[in-house]
mmCIF file of C-alpha atoms and ligand atoms in Angstrom:
data_model
loop_
_atom_site.group_PDB
_atom_site.id
_atom_site.type_symbol
_atom_site.label_atom_id
_atom_site.label_comp_id
_atom_site.label_asym_id
_atom_site.label_seq_id
_atom_site.Cartn_x
_atom_site.Cartn_y
_atom_site.Cartn_z
ATOM 1 C CA MET A 19 2.335 18.787 -16.678
ATOM 2 C CA ARG A 20 5.292 16.690 -17.439
ATOM 3 C CA ALA A 21 4.917 12.889 -17.237
ATOM 4 C CA VAL A 22 6.749 9.781 -17.874
ATOM 5 C CA VAL A 23 4.646 7.775 -20.299
ATOM 6 C CA TYR A 24 4.794 4.714 -22.161
ATOM 7 C CA ASP A 25 2.269 3.396 -24.942
ATOM 8 C CA ARG A 26 3.635 -0.001 -25.148
ATOM 9 C CA TYR A 27 5.009 -2.992 -23.126
ATOM 10 C CA GLY A 28 8.722 -3.224 -23.547
ATOM 11 C CA PRO A 29 12.188 -2.446 -21.951
ATOM 12 C CA PRO A 30 12.864 0.654 -20.199
ATOM 13 C CA GLU A 31 13.551 2.644 -23.448
ATOM 14 C CA VAL A 32 9.761 2.757 -23.914
ATOM 15 C CA LEU A 33 9.242 5.507 -21.378
ATOM 16 C CA ARG A 34 9.405 8.965 -22.320
ATOM 17 C CA LEU A 35 9.115 12.390 -21.125
ATOM 18 C CA GLN A 36 5.968 14.391 -22.529
ATOM 19 C CA ASP A 37 3.768 17.155 -21.858
ATOM 20 C CA ILE A 38 0.269 15.553 -20.866
ATOM 21 C CA GLU A 39 -3.073 17.160 -19.257
ATOM 22 C CA ARG A 40 -3.119 17.721 -15.592
ATOM 23 C CA PRO A 41 -5.742 15.503 -13.587
ATOM 24 C CA ALA A 42 -8.330 17.379 -11.966
ATOM 25 C CA PRO A 43 -9.448 16.245 -8.417
ATOM 26 C CA THR A 44 -12.994 14.782 -7.983
ATOM 27 C CA GLN A 45 -14.961 16.220 -4.851
ATOM 28 C CA ASP A 46 -13.555 13.376 -2.553
ATOM 29 C CA GLU A 47 -9.847 13.799 -4.035
ATOM 30 C CA VAL A 48 -6.893 15.974 -3.597
ATOM 31 C CA LEU A 49 -4.702 17.077 -6.154
ATOM 32 C CA VAL A 50 -1.016 16.471 -5.171
ATOM 33 C CA LYS A 51 2.375 18.273 -6.613
ATOM 34 C CA ILE A 52 4.678 15.685 -6.650
ATOM 35 C CA HIS A 53 8.016 16.602 -5.345
ATOM 36 C CA ALA A 54 9.523 13.008 -5.342
ATOM 37 C CA THR A 55 8.611 9.561 -6.455
ATOM 38 C CA THR A 56 10.602 6.230 -7.086
ATOM 39 C CA VAL A 57 11.216 3.599 -9.607
ATOM 40 C CA ASN A 58 10.209 0.491 -7.834
ATOM 41 C CA ARG A 59 9.984 -3.326 -8.740
ATOM 42 C CA LEU A 60 6.226 -2.961 -9.541
ATOM 43 C CA ASP A 61 6.739 -0.347 -11.974
ATOM 44 C CA CYS A 62 9.286 -2.313 -13.781
ATOM 45 C CA ALA A 63 7.440 -5.562 -13.894
ATOM 46 C CA THR A 64 4.279 -3.580 -14.949
ATOM 47 C CA ARG A 65 5.891 -2.099 -17.646
ATOM 48 C CA GLU A 66 7.067 -5.002 -19.398
ATOM 49 C CA ALA A 67 3.798 -6.853 -18.705
ATOM 50 C CA ASN A 68 5.438 -9.688 -16.163
ATOM 51 C CA ARG A 69 7.407 -10.940 -19.196
ATOM 52 C CA ARG A 70 9.929 -12.520 -16.897
ATOM 53 C CA SER A 71 7.340 -14.382 -14.905
ATOM 54 C CA GLY A 72 6.367 -16.388 -17.609
ATOM 55 C CA LEU A 73 3.386 -16.629 -19.649
ATOM 56 C CA ALA A 74 0.666 -17.108 -17.306
ATOM 57 C CA ILE A 75 1.685 -14.633 -14.989
ATOM 58 C CA SER A 76 2.073 -11.970 -18.307
ATOM 59 C CA PHE A 77 -1.447 -12.765 -19.209
ATOM 60 C CA VAL A 78 -2.762 -11.905 -15.809
ATOM 61 C CA SER A 79 -0.648 -8.589 -15.555
ATOM 62 C CA ARG A 80 -2.098 -7.884 -19.165
ATOM 63 C CA LEU A 81 -5.627 -8.459 -18.285
ATOM 64 C CA VAL A 82 -4.928 -6.111 -15.070
ATOM 65 C CA SER A 83 -2.716 -3.229 -17.044
ATOM 66 C CA GLY A 84 -4.430 -3.477 -20.556
ATOM 67 C CA VAL A 85 -4.453 -6.580 -22.886
ATOM 68 C CA ARG A 86 -2.837 -5.010 -25.941
ATOM 69 C CA ARG A 87 -1.196 -1.868 -24.391
ATOM 70 C CA PRO A 88 -1.064 0.026 -21.249
ATOM 71 C CA ARG A 89 -4.489 1.859 -20.186
ATOM 72 C CA GLN A 90 -2.937 3.706 -17.853
ATOM 73 C CA ARG A 91 0.407 5.444 -19.386
ATOM 74 C CA VAL A 92 1.827 6.707 -16.599
ATOM 75 C CA LEU A 93 3.736 4.307 -14.313
ATOM 76 C CA GLY A 94 5.055 5.264 -10.530
ATOM 77 C CA THR A 95 3.247 4.446 -7.326
ATOM 78 C CA GLU A 96 5.180 6.000 -4.630
ATOM 79 C CA PHE A 97 5.114 9.921 -3.905
ATOM 80 C CA ALA A 98 5.654 12.969 -1.649
ATOM 81 C CA GLY A 99 4.577 16.433 -2.603
ATOM 82 C CA GLU A 100 2.031 19.207 -1.648
ATOM 83 C CA VAL A 101 -1.511 19.192 -1.708
ATOM 84 C CA GLU A 102 -2.321 21.807 -4.777
ATOM 85 C CA ARG A 103 -6.179 21.769 -4.859
ATOM 86 C CA VAL A 104 -8.933 19.671 -2.761
ATOM 87 C CA GLY A 105 -12.308 18.568 -3.972
ATOM 88 C CA ALA A 106 -15.143 20.125 -2.126
ATOM 89 C CA ALA A 107 -16.088 17.231 0.454
ATOM 90 C CA VAL A 108 -12.433 17.027 1.394
ATOM 91 C CA SER A 109 -11.727 18.157 5.022
ATOM 92 C CA GLU A 110 -9.074 15.794 5.877
ATOM 93 C CA PHE A 111 -6.238 17.790 3.861
ATOM 94 C CA ALA A 112 -5.557 21.550 2.898
ATOM 95 C CA VAL A 113 -3.868 23.151 0.113
ATOM 96 C CA GLY A 114 -0.116 23.291 1.076
ATOM 97 C CA ASP A 115 0.002 20.590 3.373
ATOM 98 C CA ARG A 116 2.971 17.992 2.601
ATOM 99 C CA VAL A 117 1.879 14.512 1.985
ATOM 100 C CA PHE A 118 3.071 10.979 0.960
ATOM 101 C CA GLY A 119 1.481 7.720 0.287
ATOM 102 C CA ASN A 120 0.904 5.210 -2.388
ATOM 103 C CA SER A 121 -1.572 4.942 -5.416
ATOM 104 C CA GLY A 122 -0.913 1.110 -5.891
ATOM 105 C CA LEU A 123 -2.206 -0.294 -9.364
ATOM 106 C CA ARG A 124 -3.561 3.077 -10.256
ATOM 107 C CA PHE A 125 0.073 4.314 -10.672
ATOM 108 C CA GLY A 126 0.328 7.836 -12.062
ATOM 109 C CA ALA A 127 3.129 9.300 -9.865
ATOM 110 C CA HIS A 128 5.884 9.510 -12.571
ATOM 111 C CA ALA A 129 4.262 13.174 -13.075
ATOM 112 C CA GLU A 130 4.367 16.443 -11.844
ATOM 113 C CA PHE A 131 0.670 16.031 -10.356
ATOM 114 C CA ILE A 132 -1.265 13.054 -9.229
ATOM 115 C CA THR A 133 -5.096 13.130 -8.063
ATOM 116 C CA MET A 134 -5.462 10.797 -4.812
ATOM 117 C CA PRO A 135 -8.999 9.966 -3.296
ATOM 118 C CA VAL A 136 -8.455 10.669 0.371
ATOM 119 C CA SER A 137 -9.664 7.387 1.766
ATOM 120 C CA ALA A 138 -6.887 6.057 -0.258
ATOM 121 C CA ARG A 139 -3.089 5.393 1.024
ATOM 122 C CA ILE A 140 -2.278 9.061 1.665
ATOM 123 C CA ALA A 141 -1.406 10.581 4.763
ATOM 124 C CA HIS A 142 0.475 13.668 6.118
ATOM 125 C CA MET A 143 4.064 13.564 6.190
ATOM 126 C CA PRO A 144 5.853 12.943 9.299
ATOM 127 C CA ALA A 145 7.661 15.774 10.844
ATOM 128 C CA GLY A 146 11.395 16.268 9.875
ATOM 129 C CA LEU A 147 11.316 14.217 6.930
ATOM 130 C CA SER A 148 12.201 15.826 3.195
ATOM 131 C CA PHE A 149 10.202 14.784 0.103
ATOM 132 C CA GLU A 150 12.891 12.635 -1.153
ATOM 133 C CA ASP A 151 12.955 10.569 2.044
ATOM 134 C CA ALA A 152 9.351 9.975 2.310
ATOM 135 C CA ALA A 153 8.846 9.288 -1.299
ATOM 136 C CA PRO A 154 10.164 5.777 -0.842
ATOM 137 C CA ALA A 155 8.401 5.269 2.579
ATOM 138 C CA THR A 156 5.392 3.185 1.204
ATOM 139 C CA ASP A 157 6.435 0.599 -1.455
ATOM 140 C CA GLY A 158 8.931 -1.887 0.377
ATOM 141 C CA ALA A 159 7.403 -1.376 3.706
ATOM 142 C CA LEU A 160 3.751 -1.935 2.790
ATOM 143 C CA ASN A 161 4.774 -5.129 0.923
ATOM 144 C CA ALA A 162 6.717 -6.409 3.954
ATOM 145 C CA LEU A 163 3.801 -5.224 6.487
ATOM 146 C CA THR A 164 1.332 -7.247 4.342
ATOM 147 C CA CYS A 165 3.491 -10.177 4.661
ATOM 148 C CA LEU A 166 4.460 -9.765 8.239
ATOM 149 C CA LYS A 167 1.129 -9.323 9.567
ATOM 150 C CA GLN A 168 0.083 -12.616 8.643
ATOM 151 C CA ALA A 169 3.087 -14.478 10.936
ATOM 152 C CA ASP A 170 1.829 -13.032 14.435
ATOM 153 C CA LEU A 171 5.265 -11.609 14.832
ATOM 154 C CA ARG A 172 5.872 -10.508 18.638
ATOM 155 C CA MET A 173 8.525 -10.537 21.263
ATOM 156 C CA GLY A 174 10.515 -13.607 21.207
ATOM 157 C CA ARG A 175 9.576 -14.812 17.772
ATOM 158 C CA ARG A 176 12.494 -15.751 15.680
ATOM 159 C CA ILE A 177 12.309 -14.798 12.018
ATOM 160 C CA LEU A 178 14.899 -15.027 9.366
ATOM 161 C CA ILE A 179 14.713 -12.118 6.373
ATOM 162 C CA TYR A 180 16.252 -13.343 3.103
ATOM 163 C CA GLY A 181 17.270 -10.516 0.775
ATOM 164 C CA ALA A 182 17.388 -8.058 3.798
ATOM 165 C CA SER A 183 18.944 -5.576 1.420
ATOM 166 C CA GLY A 184 16.188 -4.717 -1.080
ATOM 167 C CA ALA A 185 13.427 -2.369 -0.381
ATOM 168 C CA ILE A 186 11.227 -4.928 1.098
ATOM 169 C CA GLY A 187 13.920 -6.481 3.024
ATOM 170 C CA THR A 188 15.217 -3.095 4.603
ATOM 171 C CA ALA A 189 11.750 -2.281 5.453
ATOM 172 C CA GLY A 190 11.238 -5.789 6.590
ATOM 173 C CA VAL A 191 13.932 -5.914 8.899
ATOM 174 C CA GLN A 192 13.163 -2.322 10.751
ATOM 175 C CA LEU A 193 9.344 -3.781 11.195
ATOM 176 C CA ALA A 194 10.077 -7.123 12.405
ATOM 177 C CA ARG A 195 12.372 -5.499 14.963
ATOM 178 C CA SER A 196 9.597 -3.198 15.783
ATOM 179 C CA PHE A 197 7.183 -5.837 16.603
ATOM 180 C CA GLY A 198 9.970 -7.279 19.190
ATOM 181 C CA ALA A 199 11.166 -10.261 17.039
ATOM 182 C CA ASP A 200 14.504 -11.710 17.080
ATOM 183 C CA VAL A 201 15.704 -10.779 13.312
ATOM 184 C CA THR A 202 18.514 -12.838 11.401
ATOM 185 C CA ALA A 203 18.879 -11.039 8.024
ATOM 186 C CA VAL A 204 20.496 -12.616 5.176
ATOM 187 C CA CYS A 205 22.371 -10.411 2.684
ATOM 188 C CA ASN A 206 25.601 -9.870 0.161
ATOM 189 C CA THR A 207 28.904 -8.932 2.139
ATOM 190 C CA LYS A 208 28.627 -5.154 1.201
ATOM 191 C CA ASN A 209 25.484 -4.469 3.032
ATOM 192 C CA LEU A 210 26.294 -6.558 6.244
ATOM 193 C CA GLU A 211 26.935 -3.157 8.361
ATOM 194 C CA LEU A 212 23.850 -1.727 6.701
ATOM 195 C CA VAL A 213 21.566 -4.469 7.767
ATOM 196 C CA ARG A 214 22.893 -4.646 11.255
ATOM 197 C CA SER A 215 22.184 -0.885 11.603
ATOM 198 C CA LEU A 216 18.546 -1.452 10.532
ATOM 199 C CA GLY A 217 18.279 -3.384 13.634
ATOM 200 C CA ALA A 218 19.140 -7.146 12.811
ATOM 201 C CA ASP A 219 20.036 -9.088 15.742
ATOM 202 C CA ARG A 220 22.348 -11.164 13.528
ATOM 203 C CA VAL A 221 23.573 -11.170 9.945
ATOM 204 C CA ILE A 222 24.288 -13.893 7.463
ATOM 205 C CA ASP A 223 26.451 -13.366 4.356
ATOM 206 C CA TYR A 224 24.960 -15.766 1.796
ATOM 207 C CA THR A 225 28.060 -15.186 -0.412
ATOM 208 C CA GLN A 226 29.953 -17.219 2.704
ATOM 209 C CA GLU A 227 27.239 -19.525 4.251
ATOM 210 C CA ASP A 228 24.041 -21.233 3.019
ATOM 211 C CA PHE A 229 21.209 -20.596 6.162
ATOM 212 C CA THR A 230 19.459 -23.796 5.036
ATOM 213 C CA LYS A 231 22.535 -26.047 6.099
ATOM 214 C CA ASN A 232 23.557 -24.224 9.535
ATOM 215 C CA GLY A 233 21.154 -26.008 11.646
ATOM 216 C CA GLN A 234 19.543 -23.173 12.869
ATOM 217 C CA THR A 235 15.491 -23.148 13.078
ATOM 218 C CA TYR A 236 12.788 -20.118 12.708
ATOM 219 C CA ASP A 237 9.550 -19.607 13.746
ATOM 220 C CA VAL A 238 9.180 -17.396 10.236
ATOM 221 C CA ILE A 239 11.264 -17.359 7.080
ATOM 222 C CA PHE A 240 10.596 -14.381 4.943
ATOM 223 C CA ASP A 241 11.855 -14.510 1.287
ATOM 224 C CA ALA A 242 11.865 -10.736 0.800
ATOM 225 C CA VAL A 243 13.385 -10.624 -2.764
ATOM 226 C CA GLY A 244 11.701 -14.157 -4.240
ATOM 227 C CA LYS A 245 14.665 -16.160 -4.459
ATOM 228 C CA GLN A 246 14.196 -19.018 -2.149
ATOM 229 C CA SER A 247 11.334 -21.842 -2.112
ATOM 230 C CA PHE A 248 9.359 -23.501 0.455
ATOM 231 C CA ARG A 249 10.996 -26.661 -0.264
ATOM 232 C CA ARG A 250 14.424 -25.644 0.008
ATOM 233 C CA CYS A 251 13.400 -23.620 3.477
ATOM 234 C CA ARG A 252 11.034 -26.226 4.904
ATOM 235 C CA GLY A 253 14.230 -27.709 6.946
ATOM 236 C CA SER A 254 15.180 -24.353 8.899
ATOM 237 C CA LEU A 255 11.412 -24.010 10.388
ATOM 238 C CA GLU A 256 10.221 -25.112 13.446
ATOM 239 C CA PRO A 257 7.420 -27.737 13.316
ATOM 240 C CA ARG A 258 4.410 -24.863 13.029
ATOM 241 C CA GLY A 259 6.948 -22.189 11.062
ATOM 242 C CA ILE A 260 5.827 -19.992 8.577
ATOM 243 C CA PHE A 261 7.224 -19.270 5.149
ATOM 244 C CA LEU A 262 6.512 -16.067 4.053
ATOM 245 C CA PRO A 263 7.480 -15.327 -0.029
ATOM 246 C CA THR A 264 6.724 -12.136 -2.189
ATOM 247 C CA ASP A 265 6.935 -13.966 -5.541
ATOM 248 C CA GLY A 266 6.823 -16.893 -7.611
ATOM 249 C CA PHE A 267 3.694 -18.789 -9.102
ATOM 250 C CA ALA A 268 4.563 -22.145 -6.968
ATOM 251 C CA ASN A 269 4.415 -20.587 -3.920
ATOM 252 C CA LEU A 270 0.476 -19.476 -4.571
ATOM 253 C CA LEU A 271 -0.250 -23.295 -4.832
ATOM 254 C CA TRP A 272 1.721 -23.929 -1.448
ATOM 255 C CA ALA A 273 -0.263 -21.250 0.012
ATOM 256 C CA LEU A 274 -3.661 -22.648 -0.987
ATOM 257 C CA LEU A 275 -2.386 -26.383 0.048
ATOM 258 C CA THR A 276 -0.351 -26.024 3.180
ATOM 259 C CA PRO A 277 -2.821 -24.006 5.564
ATOM 260 C CA ARG A 278 -5.310 -26.863 5.717
ATOM 261 C CA MET A 279 -2.477 -29.616 6.121
ATOM 262 C CA GLY A 280 -1.420 -28.400 9.575
ATOM 263 C CA GLY A 281 2.149 -27.863 10.383
ATOM 264 C CA LYS A 282 4.638 -25.813 8.242
ATOM 265 C CA LYS A 283 2.889 -23.337 6.065
ATOM 266 C CA VAL A 284 3.014 -20.715 3.301
ATOM 267 C CA LEU A 285 1.030 -17.658 3.872
ATOM 268 C CA PHE A 286 0.703 -15.524 0.570
ATOM 269 C CA GLN A 287 -1.946 -12.783 0.533
ATOM 270 C CA ILE A 288 -2.935 -12.149 -3.457
ATOM 271 C CA PRO A 289 -3.971 -9.579 -3.920
ATOM 272 C CA PRO A 290 -2.207 -7.866 -0.894
ATOM 273 C CA ARG A 291 -4.665 -5.915 1.321
ATOM 274 C CA GLN A 292 -2.682 -2.327 1.785
ATOM 275 C CA THR A 293 -4.935 0.616 3.423
ATOM 276 C CA LYS A 294 -4.618 4.004 4.523
ATOM 277 C CA GLN A 295 -4.496 2.971 7.841
ATOM 278 C CA ASP A 296 -1.225 0.869 7.131
ATOM 279 C CA VAL A 297 0.238 4.328 5.796
ATOM 280 C CA LEU A 298 -0.844 6.125 8.969
ATOM 281 C CA PHE A 299 1.068 3.085 10.985
ATOM 282 C CA LEU A 300 4.003 3.823 9.097
ATOM 283 C CA LYS A 301 3.735 7.437 9.495
ATOM 284 C CA GLU A 302 3.853 6.534 13.633
ATOM 285 C CA LEU A 303 6.848 4.385 12.979
ATOM 286 C CA ILE A 304 8.840 6.652 11.007
ATOM 287 C CA ALA A 305 7.885 9.625 13.937
ATOM 288 C CA ALA A 306 8.883 6.754 16.411
ATOM 289 C CA GLY A 307 12.376 6.564 14.887
ATOM 290 C CA LYS A 308 11.728 2.915 14.180
ATOM 291 C CA TYR A 309 11.775 2.857 10.662
ATOM 292 C CA ARG A 310 13.202 4.878 7.535
ATOM 293 C CA PRO A 311 13.462 3.930 3.987
ATOM 294 C CA VAL A 312 16.933 3.388 2.996
ATOM 295 C CA ILE A 313 17.830 5.053 -0.228
ATOM 296 C CA ASP A 314 20.508 3.930 -2.745
ATOM 297 C CA ARG A 315 20.227 6.752 -5.520
ATOM 298 C CA ARG A 316 18.688 9.714 -6.770
ATOM 299 C CA TYR A 317 18.031 10.796 -10.366
ATOM 300 C CA PRO A 318 15.975 13.680 -11.973
ATOM 301 C CA LEU A 319 12.880 12.530 -13.478
ATOM 302 C CA ASP A 320 14.309 13.358 -16.837
ATOM 303 C CA ASP A 321 16.881 10.146 -16.261
ATOM 304 C CA VAL A 322 13.606 7.862 -15.768
ATOM 305 C CA VAL A 323 15.615 5.262 -18.008
ATOM 306 C CA GLU A 324 18.685 5.304 -16.658
ATOM 307 C CA ALA A 325 16.900 4.845 -13.136
ATOM 308 C CA THR A 326 14.812 2.306 -14.625
ATOM 309 C CA ARG A 327 18.019 0.118 -15.772
ATOM 310 C CA TYR A 328 19.385 0.360 -12.542
ATOM 311 C CA VAL A 329 16.409 -1.054 -10.704
ATOM 312 C CA GLU A 330 16.421 -3.683 -13.194
ATOM 313 C CA THR A 331 19.987 -4.842 -12.236
ATOM 314 C CA GLU A 332 18.086 -6.449 -9.106
ATOM 315 C CA GLN A 333 20.854 -5.180 -7.298
ATOM 316 C CA LYS A 334 19.521 -1.889 -5.661
ATOM 317 C CA THR A 335 20.202 -1.299 -1.799
ATOM 318 C CA GLY A 336 16.699 -0.099 -0.399
ATOM 319 C CA ASN A 337 15.139 2.320 -2.838
ATOM 320 C CA VAL A 338 16.041 4.706 -6.004
ATOM 321 C CA VAL A 339 14.119 7.794 -6.112
ATOM 322 C CA LEU A 340 13.170 10.245 -8.496
ATOM 323 C CA THR A 341 13.321 13.956 -8.073
ATOM 324 C CA VAL A 342 10.422 15.474 -9.862
ATOM 325 C CA SER A 343 10.515 19.361 -8.485
ATOM 326 C CA ARG A 344 12.155 21.210 -6.012
ATOM 327 C CA ALA A 345 10.354 22.221 -2.995
HETATM 328 N N1 NAP B 424 8.535 -3.739 -4.510
HETATM 329 C C1 NAP B 424 7.355 -4.154 -5.115
HETATM 330 O O1 NAP B 424 6.804 -3.359 -5.263
HETATM 331 C C2 NAP B 424 6.933 -5.549 -5.167
HETATM 332 C C3 NAP B 424 5.579 -6.119 -5.182
HETATM 333 C C4 NAP B 424 5.421 -7.248 -5.126
HETATM 334 C C5 NAP B 424 6.259 -8.346 -5.239
HETATM 335 N N2 NAP B 424 7.882 -7.910 -5.315
HETATM 336 C C6 NAP B 424 8.680 -8.767 -5.612
HETATM 337 O O2 NAP B 424 9.178 -8.972 -4.346
HETATM 338 C C7 NAP B 424 10.724 -8.995 -4.672
HETATM 339 C C8 NAP B 424 11.558 -7.934 -3.736
HETATM 340 O O3 NAP B 424 11.427 -6.669 -4.328
HETATM 341 P P1 NAP B 424 12.235 -5.437 -3.931
HETATM 342 O O4 NAP B 424 11.668 -4.328 -4.491
HETATM 343 O O5 NAP B 424 12.658 -5.366 -2.514
HETATM 344 O O6 NAP B 424 13.331 -5.964 -4.780
HETATM 345 P P2 NAP B 424 14.781 -4.781 -5.072
HETATM 346 O O7 NAP B 424 14.970 -3.981 -3.578
HETATM 347 O O8 NAP B 424 15.259 -4.756 -6.140
HETATM 348 O O9 NAP B 424 15.865 -6.150 -4.512
HETATM 349 C C9 NAP B 424 17.078 -5.671 -4.453
HETATM 350 C C10 NAP B 424 18.024 -6.507 -3.691
HETATM 351 O O10 NAP B 424 18.109 -7.896 -3.551
HETATM 352 C C11 NAP B 424 19.291 -8.212 -3.394
HETATM 353 N N3 NAP B 424 19.467 -9.718 -4.151
HETATM 354 C C12 NAP B 424 19.246 -9.827 -5.386
HETATM 355 N N4 NAP B 424 19.588 -11.215 -5.713
HETATM 356 C C13 NAP B 424 19.706 -12.114 -4.439
HETATM 357 C C14 NAP B 424 20.073 -13.392 -3.826
HETATM 358 N N5 NAP B 424 19.942 -14.275 -4.995
HETATM 359 N N6 NAP B 424 20.070 -13.326 -2.751
HETATM 360 C C15 NAP B 424 19.820 -12.401 -1.957
HETATM 361 N N7 NAP B 424 19.791 -11.142 -2.016
HETATM 362 C C16 NAP B 424 19.699 -10.905 -3.386
HETATM 363 C C17 NAP B 424 20.244 -7.438 -4.009
HETATM 364 O O11 NAP B 424 21.478 -7.579 -3.272
HETATM 365 P P3 NAP B 424 22.936 -8.165 -3.635
HETATM 366 O O12 NAP B 424 22.365 -8.447 -5.331
HETATM 367 O O13 NAP B 424 23.738 -7.221 -3.722
HETATM 368 O O14 NAP B 424 22.946 -9.560 -2.965
HETATM 369 C C18 NAP B 424 19.807 -6.240 -3.808
HETATM 370 O O15 NAP B 424 20.052 -5.565 -2.508
HETATM 371 C C19 NAP B 424 10.889 -9.278 -6.043
HETATM 372 O O16 NAP B 424 10.915 -10.636 -6.242
HETATM 373 C C20 NAP B 424 9.615 -8.550 -6.816
HETATM 374 O O17 NAP B 424 9.432 -9.250 -7.686
HETATM 375 C C21 NAP B 424 8.094 -6.593 -5.301
#
């Protein structure tokens, strides 16, 4: 099968297309013929062994992915496609079923086929969704869900979502809204209308206004793009307010300390616990019209290097899709 492989950590140019052996499902797995996948920030960070996050994080990244070179040569976590074969013990899926999901740190989705254990993050696609629309449904949304679940969001709780235009942010706005929260979203001028259309009650243009200086306070501040800090946001939190980060070594330390101290706290789940139930939950939200992944650009699999360069500008709006094969 055709796949995008890499044999050493480095810039987007280490990625190349190659014919490799098609995986075979074990008895508890399905083989999925992938129609669409994505390039996301986890792919990019893993491909460069998290070099941009500093030596300590890079070292941990290599322990997970392979110390000298990557153990898994094929990146890609999100996928949508059709079941091609099922293992002997599989009853949940049948050949031809349209499925979507996320392989997480097992990766392997930048290819024509992937095997997935049925107990992992895979589900039938919601009706009416194309493969290209379903592929980006799980990365940003699962990351947002992992964070938001910790904050007991419900009717009337006030949340500020910083970086509301990224993969995590666009999903976060929709999820927070579906939980009944009052959502203030912060993004760049060009994305104000989009973010409003996703359900934000209020939008703040970060090029015009610093939300930490306008006197408003929130029950929860969700930094969906890893550009804020607890220290900076503390004054904008209610007395028992919660700061939810997506990135940053310092936030790990705050997350160890602050929950023991009472008052304002940082909640950061490492490693994130994301389950098949979460994917089924997202499927229900999509079916109910409460969540839809935002797509910025689409590229054919052959243009994976170009797609990756774009994702690394850190300026995409929502998600970048790779089309693997036509339905
Ligand atoms: N996606 C994952 O799998 C994953 C997993 C774990 C952690 N993370 C971390 O989570 C964070 C977000 O991930 P993501 O996938 O959602 O990112 P993303 O989609 O690449 O985020 C891009 C968006 O962030 C906005 N942005 C960039 N700089 C900003 C700033 N200074 N202030 C406000 N907005 C800014 C950009 O809009 P403008 O530039 O136009 O404002 C753009 O719309 C990253 O730090 C990433 O390392 C991601």
